[in-house]
Tab-separated table of C-alpha atoms in Angstrom:
chain	number	residue	atom	x	y	z
A	1	MET	CA	19.670	30.603	-25.630
A	2	THR	CA	17.952	29.917	-29.143
A	3	ASP	CA	14.151	30.355	-29.542
A	4	GLU	CA	14.037	26.580	-30.049
A	5	ALA	CA	15.738	25.806	-26.908
A	6	SER	CA	13.583	28.400	-24.922
A	7	ASN	CA	10.478	26.703	-26.273
A	8	ARG	CA	11.368	23.278	-25.102
A	9	PRO	CA	9.182	21.870	-22.262
A	10	GLU	CA	11.067	21.167	-18.933
A	11	ALA	CA	11.239	17.430	-18.298
A	12	ARG	CA	9.393	17.056	-14.934
A	13	ALA	CA	6.874	14.817	-13.247
A	14	PRO	CA	3.800	16.493	-11.827
A	15	ARG	CA	4.152	17.200	-8.099
A	16	GLY	CA	2.865	14.370	-6.153
A	17	PHE	CA	3.334	11.777	-8.879
A	18	ALA	CA	6.445	9.434	-9.094
A	19	ASP	CA	8.188	7.537	-11.766
A	20	ARG	CA	8.765	3.963	-10.608
A	21	ARG	CA	11.484	1.585	-11.919
A	22	GLY	CA	12.039	-2.072	-11.699
A	23	ARG	CA	12.751	-2.463	-7.945
A	24	ASP	CA	9.729	-0.606	-6.726
A	25	LEU	CA	7.341	-2.221	-9.218
A	26	THR	CA	8.728	-5.640	-8.377
A	27	ALA	CA	8.179	-4.986	-4.723
A	28	GLU	CA	4.632	-3.846	-5.150
A	29	ARG	CA	3.742	-6.600	-7.483
A	30	ARG	CA	4.952	-9.165	-5.187
A	31	ILE	CA	3.012	-7.809	-2.285
A	32	VAL	CA	-0.347	-7.611	-4.419
A	33	ALA	CA	0.172	-11.194	-5.652
A	34	ARG	CA	0.922	-12.675	-2.253
A	35	VAL	CA	-2.096	-10.834	-0.547
A	36	SER	CA	-4.465	-11.691	-3.389
A	37	GLU	CA	-3.760	-15.262	-2.953
A	38	VAL	CA	-4.631	-14.863	0.735
A	39	TYR	CA	-7.979	-13.093	0.010
A	40	GLU	CA	-8.980	-15.734	-2.661
A	41	ARG	CA	-8.160	-18.549	-0.179
A	42	TRP	CA	-10.534	-16.797	2.180
A	43	GLY	CA	-13.281	-16.929	-0.558
A	44	PHE	CA	-13.154	-13.354	-1.796
A	45	GLU	CA	-13.826	-12.504	-5.427
A	46	ALA	CA	-11.621	-10.212	-7.508
A	47	LEU	CA	-13.345	-6.946	-8.814
A	48	GLU	CA	-11.968	-4.164	-10.906
A	49	THR	CA	-13.832	-1.010	-11.104
A	50	PRO	CA	-13.041	1.903	-13.489
A	51	ALA	CA	-10.514	4.629	-12.595
A	52	PHE	CA	-13.252	7.285	-12.996
A	53	GLU	CA	-16.601	7.445	-11.006
A	54	TYR	CA	-19.123	10.012	-11.291
A	55	ALA	CA	-18.232	12.548	-8.715
A	56	ASP	CA	-21.468	12.459	-6.771
A	57	ALA	CA	-20.840	8.623	-6.329
A	58	LEU	CA	-17.635	9.197	-4.367
A	59	GLY	CA	-19.617	10.150	-1.330
A	60	LYS	CA	-16.895	11.874	0.709
A	61	PHE	CA	-16.506	14.716	-1.965
A	62	LEU	CA	-19.754	15.604	-3.481
A	63	PRO	CA	-19.725	18.114	-6.359
A	64	ASP	CA	-20.278	21.765	-5.457
A	65	ALA	CA	-21.736	24.437	-7.681
A	66	ASP	CA	-18.580	24.980	-9.724
A	67	ARG	CA	-15.955	22.266	-9.834
A	68	PRO	CA	-15.944	19.233	-7.302
A	69	ASN	CA	-12.076	18.984	-7.035
A	70	GLU	CA	-11.808	19.354	-3.188
A	71	GLY	CA	-9.652	16.257	-2.613
A	72	VAL	CA	-10.266	14.563	-5.875
A	73	PHE	CA	-9.071	15.085	-9.556
A	74	ALA	CA	-12.352	15.949	-11.481
A	75	LEU	CA	-13.426	16.699	-15.159
A	76	GLN	CA	-16.629	17.319	-16.890
A	77	ASP	CA	-17.979	14.531	-19.261
A	78	ASP	CA	-19.384	15.460	-22.658
A	79	ASP	CA	-22.804	15.476	-21.269
A	80	ASP	CA	-21.999	17.940	-18.497
A	81	GLN	CA	-21.631	15.365	-15.815
A	82	TRP	CA	-18.752	15.625	-13.330
A	83	MET	CA	-16.433	12.548	-13.135
A	84	ALA	CA	-13.451	12.118	-10.805
A	85	LEU	CA	-10.613	9.760	-10.386
A	86	ARG	CA	-11.377	7.295	-7.520
A	87	TYR	CA	-10.284	8.350	-4.051
A	88	ASP	CA	-10.234	4.836	-2.803
A	89	HIS	CA	-11.779	1.396	-3.692
A	90	THR	CA	-14.590	1.424	-1.264
A	91	ALA	CA	-16.814	4.074	-2.733
A	92	PRO	CA	-16.776	2.234	-6.151
A	93	LEU	CA	-17.588	-0.939	-4.397
A	94	ALA	CA	-20.634	0.854	-2.943
A	95	ARG	CA	-21.679	2.050	-6.254
A	96	PHE	CA	-21.092	-1.438	-7.797
A	97	ALA	CA	-23.120	-3.248	-5.120
A	98	ALA	CA	-26.050	-0.838	-5.411
A	99	GLN	CA	-26.005	-1.204	-9.104
A	100	ASN	CA	-25.904	-4.998	-9.161
A	101	TRP	CA	-27.456	-5.845	-5.829
A	102	GLU	CA	-30.149	-8.049	-7.210
A	103	THR	CA	-27.815	-10.444	-9.112
A	104	LEU	CA	-25.071	-10.544	-6.425
A	105	PRO	CA	-24.542	-13.441	-3.913
A	106	LYS	CA	-25.181	-12.008	-0.552
A	107	PRO	CA	-23.130	-11.404	1.471
A	108	PHE	CA	-20.930	-10.216	-1.506
A	109	ARG	CA	-17.199	-10.684	-0.662
A	110	ARG	CA	-14.756	-8.994	-2.938
A	111	TYR	CA	-11.161	-7.747	-3.115
A	112	ALA	CA	-9.567	-5.086	-5.222
A	113	TYR	CA	-6.220	-3.531	-5.913
A	114	GLY	CA	-4.898	-0.635	-8.106
A	115	PRO	CA	-3.897	2.898	-8.073
A	116	VAL	CA	-6.149	5.662	-6.312
A	117	TRP	CA	-5.704	9.436	-6.644
A	118	ARG	CA	-6.001	12.182	-4.116
A	119	ASN	CA	-5.870	15.834	-4.906
A	120	GLU	CA	-4.008	16.849	-1.694
A	121	LYS	CA	-0.864	18.708	-1.021
A	122	PRO	CA	2.097	16.295	-1.623
A	123	GLY	CA	4.933	15.925	0.882
A	124	PRO	CA	7.536	13.478	1.980
A	125	GLY	CA	6.166	10.039	1.668
A	126	ARG	CA	2.809	11.637	0.679
A	127	PHE	CA	1.766	11.109	-3.020
A	128	ARG	CA	-1.184	12.037	-5.197
A	129	GLU	CA	-1.225	8.650	-6.844
A	130	PHE	CA	-0.572	5.277	-5.002
A	131	TRP	CA	-1.781	1.866	-4.739
A	132	GLN	CA	-4.141	0.286	-2.251
A	133	CYS	CA	-5.291	-3.357	-1.720
A	134	ASP	CA	-8.796	-3.848	-0.146
A	135	ALA	CA	-11.050	-6.694	0.945
A	136	ASP	CA	-14.765	-6.002	1.925
A	137	THR	CA	-17.934	-7.973	2.795
A	138	VAL	CA	-21.089	-6.305	1.831
A	139	GLY	CA	-24.358	-7.568	3.312
A	140	SER	CA	-23.497	-8.957	6.665
A	141	ASP	CA	-24.156	-7.128	9.958
A	142	ARG	CA	-22.462	-9.815	12.121
A	143	PRO	CA	-19.482	-9.103	14.313
A	144	GLU	CA	-18.001	-12.256	12.965
A	145	ALA	CA	-17.710	-10.537	9.560
A	146	ASP	CA	-15.619	-7.804	11.136
A	147	ALA	CA	-13.462	-10.380	12.887
A	148	GLU	CA	-12.818	-12.303	9.750
A	149	ILE	CA	-11.687	-9.252	7.866
A	150	ILE	CA	-9.294	-8.450	10.748
A	151	ALA	CA	-7.919	-11.944	10.811
A	152	MET	CA	-7.544	-11.962	7.046
A	153	GLY	CA	-5.803	-8.599	7.291
A	154	CYS	CA	-3.256	-10.229	9.648
A	155	GLU	CA	-2.586	-12.986	7.315
A	156	GLY	CA	-2.243	-10.574	4.373
A	157	LEU	CA	0.316	-8.571	6.154
A	158	ARG	CA	2.261	-11.519	7.019
A	159	ALA	CA	2.136	-12.786	3.328
A	160	ALA	CA	3.362	-9.323	2.255
A	161	GLY	CA	6.484	-9.745	4.346
A	162	LEU	CA	5.832	-8.781	7.889
A	163	ALA	CA	6.766	-11.436	10.528
A	164	ALA	CA	5.062	-11.859	13.900
A	165	GLY	CA	5.615	-8.821	15.974
A	166	GLN	CA	6.335	-6.462	13.098
A	167	ALA	CA	2.828	-5.109	12.825
A	168	VAL	CA	-0.299	-4.946	14.986
A	169	ILE	CA	-3.938	-4.202	14.271
A	170	ARG	CA	-5.613	-2.151	16.654
A	171	VAL	CA	-9.428	-2.334	16.972
A	172	SER	CA	-12.126	-0.126	18.624
A	173	ASN	CA	-15.801	0.733	17.945
A	174	ARG	CA	-17.083	4.269	16.892
A	175	LYS	CA	-20.206	3.579	19.091
A	176	LEU	CA	-18.102	4.082	22.207
A	177	PHE	CA	-17.716	7.669	21.594
A	178	ASP	CA	-21.348	7.933	20.252
A	179	GLY	CA	-22.417	6.707	23.694
A	180	LEU	CA	-20.325	9.300	25.519
A	181	PHE	CA	-21.772	11.886	23.409
A	182	ASP	CA	-25.311	10.611	23.946
A	183	ALA	CA	-24.832	10.548	27.665
A	184	GLY	CA	-23.597	14.185	27.695
A	185	GLY	CA	-26.447	15.447	25.444
A	186	ILE	CA	-24.092	16.340	22.578
A	187	THR	CA	-26.258	16.047	19.434
A	188	ASP	CA	-24.663	18.571	16.965
A	189	PRO	CA	-22.855	16.539	14.399
A	190	ILE	CA	-20.194	19.195	13.760
A	191	GLN	CA	-19.427	19.465	17.428
A	192	ARG	CA	-19.169	15.555	17.588
A	193	LEU	CA	-16.909	15.555	14.623
A	194	THR	CA	-14.671	18.242	16.064
A	195	ALA	CA	-14.354	16.446	19.300
A	196	LEU	CA	-13.459	13.160	17.456
A	197	ARG	CA	-10.732	15.019	15.523
A	198	ALA	CA	-9.401	16.081	18.952
A	199	VAL	CA	-9.459	12.470	20.195
A	200	ASP	CA	-7.751	11.384	16.999
A	201	LYS	CA	-4.650	13.382	18.094
A	202	TYR	CA	-4.540	11.756	21.585
A	203	ASP	CA	-1.340	9.721	20.763
A	204	ARG	CA	0.406	12.835	19.495
A	205	LEU	CA	-0.763	15.508	21.855
A	206	GLY	CA	-1.547	13.626	25.015
A	207	VAL	CA	-4.434	14.261	27.425
A	208	GLU	CA	-3.662	17.851	27.954
A	209	GLY	CA	-3.563	18.715	24.106
A	210	VAL	CA	-6.927	16.899	23.758
A	211	ARG	CA	-8.489	18.611	26.799
A	212	LEU	CA	-7.860	21.992	24.986
A	213	LEU	CA	-9.157	20.830	21.709
A	214	LEU	CA	-12.313	19.513	23.450
A	215	GLY	CA	-12.811	22.925	24.984
A	216	GLU	CA	-12.171	26.247	23.466
A	217	GLY	CA	-9.189	25.403	21.288
A	218	ARG	CA	-5.354	25.094	21.326
A	219	LEU	CA	-2.449	27.293	20.252
A	220	ASP	CA	0.230	25.141	18.840
A	221	GLU	CA	4.107	25.627	18.690
A	222	SER	CA	3.925	27.289	15.356
A	223	GLY	CA	1.488	29.900	16.618
A	224	ASP	CA	-1.496	28.392	14.678
A	225	TYR	CA	-4.690	28.329	16.663
A	226	THR	CA	-7.149	25.334	16.151
A	227	LYS	CA	-10.655	26.020	17.205
A	228	GLY	CA	-12.052	23.485	19.678
A	229	ALA	CA	-15.448	21.577	20.130
A	230	ASN	CA	-16.545	23.645	23.025
A	231	LEU	CA	-17.876	20.679	24.875
A	232	PRO	CA	-19.298	21.249	28.365
A	233	ALA	CA	-16.894	20.540	31.305
A	234	SER	CA	-18.850	17.519	32.361
A	235	VAL	CA	-18.516	15.927	28.881
A	236	ILE	CA	-14.747	16.763	28.717
A	237	GLY	CA	-14.358	15.057	32.001
A	238	ALA	CA	-16.152	12.043	31.005
A	239	ILE	CA	-14.065	11.659	27.700
A	240	GLU	CA	-10.858	12.314	29.780
A	241	ALA	CA	-11.902	9.560	32.286
A	242	PHE	CA	-12.647	7.269	29.288
A	243	LEU	CA	-9.204	7.938	27.815
A	244	ALA	CA	-7.628	7.228	31.217
A	245	SER	CA	-9.304	3.869	31.340
A	246	ALA	CA	-8.166	3.080	27.874
A	247	GLU	CA	-4.558	3.130	28.895
A	248	THR	CA	-4.630	-0.636	28.682
A	249	SER	CA	-1.169	-1.565	27.441
A	250	GLY	CA	-0.495	-5.330	28.392
A	251	LEU	CA	-4.139	-6.271	28.936
A	252	SER	CA	-5.786	-8.932	26.771
A	253	ARG	CA	-8.621	-7.987	24.454
A	254	ALA	CA	-11.107	-9.119	27.104
A	255	GLY	CA	-9.141	-7.161	29.842
A	256	VAL	CA	-9.451	-3.944	27.887
A	257	LEU	CA	-13.169	-4.260	27.642
A	258	ASP	CA	-13.408	-4.850	31.330
A	259	ALA	CA	-11.311	-1.695	31.927
A	260	VAL	CA	-13.530	0.605	30.031
A	261	SER	CA	-16.947	-1.029	30.808
A	262	GLY	CA	-17.253	1.247	33.961
A	263	ALA	CA	-17.267	4.463	31.882
A	264	ALA	CA	-20.625	6.181	31.335
A	265	LEU	CA	-21.069	4.868	27.669
A	266	GLY	CA	-24.858	4.915	27.299
A	267	ALA	CA	-26.810	2.554	25.173
A	268	ALA	CA	-24.662	2.890	22.170
A	269	GLY	CA	-21.390	2.368	23.953
A	270	GLU	CA	-22.870	-0.748	25.739
A	271	GLU	CA	-23.805	-2.101	22.208
A	272	ALA	CA	-20.156	-1.384	21.105
A	273	LEU	CA	-18.782	-3.461	24.015
A	274	LYS	CA	-21.022	-6.404	23.005
A	275	GLU	CA	-19.835	-6.147	19.289
A	276	LEU	CA	-16.233	-6.070	20.504
A	277	ALA	CA	-16.715	-9.092	22.773
A	278	ALA	CA	-18.133	-10.999	19.868
A	279	ILE	CA	-15.199	-9.857	17.616
A	280	ASP	CA	-12.822	-11.098	20.291
A	281	ARG	CA	-14.466	-14.536	20.627
A	282	ALA	CA	-14.277	-14.948	16.776
A	283	LEU	CA	-10.598	-13.855	16.754
A	284	THR	CA	-9.734	-16.331	19.405
A	285	ALA	CA	-11.531	-19.181	17.647
A	286	MET	CA	-9.492	-18.336	14.556
A	287	GLY	CA	-6.390	-18.605	16.554
A	288	VAL	CA	-5.475	-14.776	16.169
A	289	SER	CA	-2.995	-13.868	18.918
A	290	GLN	CA	-3.400	-11.101	21.415
A	291	ASP	CA	-0.230	-9.587	19.997
A	292	ASP	CA	-1.381	-9.345	16.408
A	293	VAL	CA	-4.645	-7.914	17.229
A	294	ARG	CA	-5.303	-5.641	20.319
A	295	PHE	CA	-8.216	-3.551	21.449
A	296	ASP	CA	-7.496	0.188	21.582
A	297	PRO	CA	-10.481	2.428	22.430
A	298	THR	CA	-8.758	5.615	21.566
A	299	ILE	CA	-8.927	4.542	17.756
A	300	VAL	CA	-11.419	6.848	15.769
A	301	ARG	CA	-10.419	6.546	12.343
A	302	GLY	CA	-12.494	7.545	9.326
A	303	LEU	CA	-14.369	10.335	11.143
A	304	GLU	CA	-17.276	10.752	8.548
A	305	TYR	CA	-17.110	7.163	7.114
A	306	TYR	CA	-17.253	4.321	9.743
A	307	THR	CA	-20.370	3.578	11.836
A	308	GLY	CA	-19.115	0.600	14.115
A	309	ALA	CA	-15.875	-1.353	14.447
A	310	VAL	CA	-12.776	0.334	13.324
A	311	PHE	CA	-9.291	-1.084	12.948
A	312	GLU	CA	-5.847	0.334	12.094
A	313	ALA	CA	-2.762	-1.442	11.115
A	314	GLU	CA	0.471	-0.047	12.680
A	315	LEU	CA	3.999	-0.987	11.589
A	316	LEU	CA	6.254	-1.898	14.520
A	317	LEU	CA	9.545	-2.453	12.382
A	318	ASP	CA	12.469	-0.135	12.947
A	319	THR	CA	12.910	1.873	9.877
A	320	LYS	CA	15.407	4.228	8.589
A	321	ASP	CA	15.617	6.785	5.850
A	322	GLU	CA	18.436	7.064	3.177
A	323	LYS	CA	20.887	8.958	5.709
A	324	GLY	CA	20.379	6.280	8.393
A	325	ARG	CA	17.956	8.392	10.667
A	326	ALA	CA	15.100	6.588	12.306
A	327	VAL	CA	11.668	7.280	10.893
A	328	ARG	CA	8.239	6.135	11.876
A	329	PHE	CA	5.777	4.893	9.328
A	330	GLY	CA	2.964	4.444	11.669
A	331	SER	CA	-0.256	3.367	10.109
A	332	ILE	CA	0.070	1.206	6.871
A	333	GLY	CA	-3.549	0.482	6.555
A	334	GLY	CA	-7.036	0.169	8.203
A	335	GLY	CA	-10.575	-0.208	7.859
A	336	GLY	CA	-13.884	-0.812	9.626
A	337	ARG	CA	-17.760	-1.096	9.446
A	338	TYR	CA	-19.502	1.375	7.151
A	339	ASP	CA	-23.156	0.530	7.111
A	340	ASP	CA	-24.337	3.834	5.511
A	341	LEU	CA	-22.275	3.919	2.244
A	342	VAL	CA	-24.435	1.630	-0.051
A	343	SER	CA	-27.674	3.090	1.356
A	344	ARG	CA	-26.716	6.487	-0.129
A	345	PHE	CA	-27.753	4.922	-3.419
A	346	THR	CA	-30.472	2.615	-2.603
A	347	GLY	CA	-32.151	4.196	0.602
A	348	GLN	CA	-31.925	0.993	2.188
A	349	SER	CA	-29.536	0.025	5.059
A	350	THR	CA	-26.849	-2.258	3.822
A	351	PRO	CA	-24.108	-3.352	6.293
A	352	ALA	CA	-20.583	-3.589	5.052
A	353	THR	CA	-17.056	-3.902	6.477
A	354	GLY	CA	-13.608	-3.963	5.068
A	355	PHE	CA	-9.866	-3.485	5.319
A	356	SER	CA	-7.482	-1.650	3.214
A	357	PHE	CA	-3.751	-1.200	3.243
A	358	GLY	CA	-1.381	1.025	1.190
A	359	VAL	CA	0.730	-1.200	-1.271
A	360	SER	CA	3.016	1.622	-2.052
A	361	ARG	CA	3.465	2.670	1.582
A	362	LEU	CA	4.183	-0.882	2.768
A	363	ALA	CA	6.794	-1.431	0.018
A	364	SER	CA	8.495	1.763	1.047
A	365	ALA	CA	8.291	0.797	4.710
A	366	LEU	CA	9.848	-2.603	4.111
A	367	ARG	CA	12.681	-0.999	2.035
A	368	ALA	CA	13.222	1.472	4.904
A	369	ALA	CA	13.558	-1.549	7.265
A	370	GLY	CA	16.467	-2.941	5.047
A	371	ARG	CA	14.098	-5.508	3.519
A	372	GLY	CA	14.470	-4.499	-0.080
A	373	ALA	CA	17.357	-6.899	-1.148
A	374	GLU	CA	14.723	-9.409	-2.466
A	375	ASP	CA	13.247	-6.664	-4.636
A	376	ALA	CA	16.501	-5.951	-6.607
A	377	THR	CA	15.431	-6.394	-10.161
A	378	ARG	CA	17.025	-9.409	-11.859
A	379	GLY	CA	18.123	-8.294	-15.318
A	380	PRO	CA	18.304	-10.545	-18.415
A	381	VAL	CA	21.481	-12.389	-19.527
A	382	VAL	CA	23.263	-10.141	-22.006
A	383	ALA	CA	25.035	-11.437	-25.014
A	384	ILE	CA	28.087	-9.368	-26.023
A	385	VAL	CA	28.393	-8.158	-29.556
A	386	PHE	CA	31.877	-7.987	-31.155
A	387	SER	CA	31.399	-8.208	-34.867
A	388	GLU	CA	28.685	-7.515	-37.314
A	389	ASP	CA	29.598	-10.491	-39.408
A	390	ASP	CA	28.781	-12.803	-36.314
A	391	MET	CA	25.443	-11.280	-35.667
A	392	GLN	CA	23.713	-14.754	-36.545
A	393	HIS	CA	25.594	-16.449	-33.708
A	394	TYR	CA	24.585	-13.839	-31.246
A	395	LEU	CA	20.925	-14.018	-32.280
A	396	ASP	CA	21.015	-17.706	-32.174
A	397	ALA	CA	22.303	-17.544	-28.559
A	398	VAL	CA	19.706	-15.282	-27.141
A	399	SER	CA	16.905	-17.139	-29.013
A	400	GLU	CA	18.103	-20.516	-27.356
A	401	LEU	CA	17.923	-18.798	-24.004
A	402	ARG	CA	14.527	-17.324	-24.445
A	403	ALA	CA	13.037	-20.585	-25.908
A	404	ALA	CA	14.392	-22.222	-22.582
A	405	GLY	CA	12.427	-19.570	-20.594
A	406	ILE	CA	15.650	-17.652	-19.715
A	407	PRO	CA	15.350	-13.844	-20.158
A	408	ALA	CA	18.078	-12.842	-22.474
A	409	GLU	CA	19.022	-9.766	-24.412
A	410	LEU	CA	21.382	-9.036	-27.366
A	411	TYR	CA	23.300	-5.696	-26.672
A	412	LEU	CA	22.219	-3.450	-29.511
A	413	GLY	CA	24.296	-0.248	-28.741
A	414	ARG	CA	27.625	0.425	-30.453
A	415	ALA	CA	30.068	0.483	-27.485
A	416	GLY	CA	33.098	-1.765	-27.090
A	417	MET	CA	33.306	-4.858	-24.888
A	418	LYS	CA	34.335	-3.079	-21.604
A	419	ALA	CA	31.259	-0.725	-21.979
A	420	GLN	CA	29.110	-3.733	-22.646
A	421	MET	CA	30.115	-5.468	-19.627
A	422	LYS	CA	29.519	-2.334	-17.564
A	423	TYR	CA	26.040	-2.201	-19.233
A	424	ALA	CA	25.453	-5.940	-18.223
A	425	ASP	CA	26.412	-5.086	-14.727
A	426	ARG	CA	24.011	-1.972	-14.425
A	427	ARG	CA	21.132	-4.186	-15.891
A	428	GLY	CA	21.542	-6.605	-13.021
A	429	ALA	CA	22.404	-9.424	-15.515
A	430	PRO	CA	23.237	-12.779	-13.698
A	431	ALA	CA	25.544	-13.640	-16.671
A	432	ALA	CA	27.092	-12.336	-19.804
A	433	VAL	CA	27.460	-14.574	-22.921
A	434	ILE	CA	30.727	-14.138	-24.922
A	435	LEU	CA	30.987	-15.371	-28.403
A	436	GLY	CA	34.144	-14.016	-29.792
A	437	GLY	CA	35.933	-15.214	-32.992
A	438	ASP	CA	37.978	-17.879	-31.040
A	439	GLU	CA	34.918	-19.254	-29.285
A	440	ILE	CA	32.916	-19.499	-32.523
A	441	ALA	CA	35.727	-21.107	-34.347
A	442	ALA	CA	36.136	-23.845	-31.628
A	443	GLY	CA	32.414	-24.427	-31.153
A	444	GLN	CA	32.482	-22.854	-27.695
A	445	VAL	CA	31.067	-20.171	-25.582
A	446	THR	CA	32.479	-18.152	-22.687
A	447	ILE	CA	30.050	-17.416	-19.886
A	448	LYS	CA	30.759	-14.923	-17.203
A	449	ASP	CA	28.945	-15.326	-13.826
A	450	LEU	CA	28.531	-11.769	-12.946
A	451	ASP	CA	27.315	-12.438	-9.405
A	452	ALA	CA	30.299	-14.719	-8.549
A	453	GLY	CA	32.662	-12.439	-10.210
A	454	ARG	CA	31.418	-9.484	-8.192
A	455	ALA	CA	31.806	-11.541	-4.905
A	456	ARG	CA	35.152	-12.968	-5.798
A	457	ALA	CA	36.554	-9.758	-7.354
A	458	ALA	CA	35.648	-7.894	-3.942
A	459	ALA	CA	37.974	-10.418	-2.145
A	460	ILE	CA	40.965	-10.059	-4.576
A	461	ALA	CA	42.968	-6.901	-3.883
A	462	ASP	CA	45.565	-7.385	-6.579
A	463	ASN	CA	44.612	-6.448	-10.107
A	464	ASP	CA	47.068	-8.972	-11.592
A	465	ALA	CA	45.580	-11.679	-9.651
A	466	TRP	CA	42.162	-10.683	-10.611
A	467	LYS	CA	43.108	-10.919	-14.302
A	468	ALA	CA	44.716	-14.339	-13.856
A	469	GLU	CA	41.999	-15.869	-12.151
A	470	ARG	CA	39.165	-14.445	-14.121
A	471	PRO	CA	36.661	-14.862	-11.246
A	472	GLY	CA	33.307	-16.198	-12.290
A	473	GLN	CA	34.233	-16.993	-15.937
A	474	GLN	CA	34.062	-20.289	-17.679
A	475	THR	CA	34.422	-21.640	-21.444
A	476	VAL	CA	32.244	-24.521	-22.208
A	477	ALA	CA	31.020	-26.358	-25.418
A	478	ARG	CA	28.534	-24.340	-27.291
A	479	ASP	CA	25.746	-26.807	-26.790
A	480	GLN	CA	26.216	-26.323	-22.911
A	481	LEU	CA	25.059	-22.698	-23.122
A	482	VAL	CA	21.405	-23.163	-21.793
A	483	ALA	CA	22.471	-25.624	-19.013
A	484	VAL	CA	25.413	-23.628	-17.684
A	485	VAL	CA	23.344	-20.395	-17.687
A	486	ARG	CA	20.477	-21.950	-15.841
A	487	SER	CA	22.739	-23.435	-13.160
A	488	ILE	CA	24.132	-19.939	-12.585
A	489	ILE	CA	20.589	-18.442	-12.435
A	490	GLU	CA	19.307	-21.078	-10.112
């Protein structure tokens, strides 16, 4: 190996970051466009905040004494202040609202979309850069504001391509567990947080696994030991009884509230039940079905973030990987009420609620469910080049197509006709324009309908028959170029 070759950089993308081509970009842009239209129809204003925020503004990841890069990508500004790429769209909204509160209409309703970055260990389906789409209401403490966000989330998921029964939004309220802790005398915030993390694993570990994590701890199958919350036996029993009462499959939203109302929930829990009842009334008034939105008291997402209602969108579609094996995407979005986030900047309580879903994750889920055909990138019409002497004719053809609003490309490589046709096929071109010497002399153009050709060729087994029939190919007068190509595309 020469010194020059050994010094060449290796062509590689950073771990957790992905290159995306036409199909993936088309899918994500379609989702964003359709969901944005829903948000605007519901009266939400678009807002774009910078990719970078000062690290202390992100809230979840405050700067430490050295480098605040736990969970975020951070760098130091020229004035020695730490900046970090945004972790989500909610913390920048809180900063924007606090900075502009006096001039904003209140409540302030905004939606946002774009990439977010997380400095976490990447894995299958887990990236360090991905797109999210959010909608939030800042300045309303009414349960109806939560209900509106939930209902709009349902409509947004439907607009993104999920039919009825293919997703469900599960709703609960963090105050239910606050009430259980209050009634049991648990005041240590770390102990509460550890207990909530245990409950968050309920769907995966079941009641026995959660019981161990609420107590001293649990040894998993790999031999790793997870330290527990060390709650008193009486509190563990109360949480178990609550989880048992929360096994409410098949019940209406009101039926779920009735089922858990007998638990020792304390004042905070009773307040949660009232808020959930108000959310149910508003959802029912807006025509949101019991199947689209269900109450699930075991939902505890956003452990250090949410203060009241919480919601999680779960994909119900059957999905498979590239090898045809069943995979479970689970959560594709969520949100809730976060009444303390803006107050970090202002010192004044400012209620807020919002919903966010992963655009990249939803696009991947739809593709895994066999719904990616509509996202196949449609390439331009390709004009074949035969002779340098006839270049003016080729340029005129693509110019006419472009002027008519039809994407068109002149082949600018140096390959022969067979390779050019293969190129057009790989580009996903709907048609190829052929202007050979005979066509030019006769004032004609040959147009090959590549889609029709593929379909008809697949049904013709004999090569001679295929050559004789020339599937999908027609020769027309030169002035019919645009009309014929448009008919093929449409």
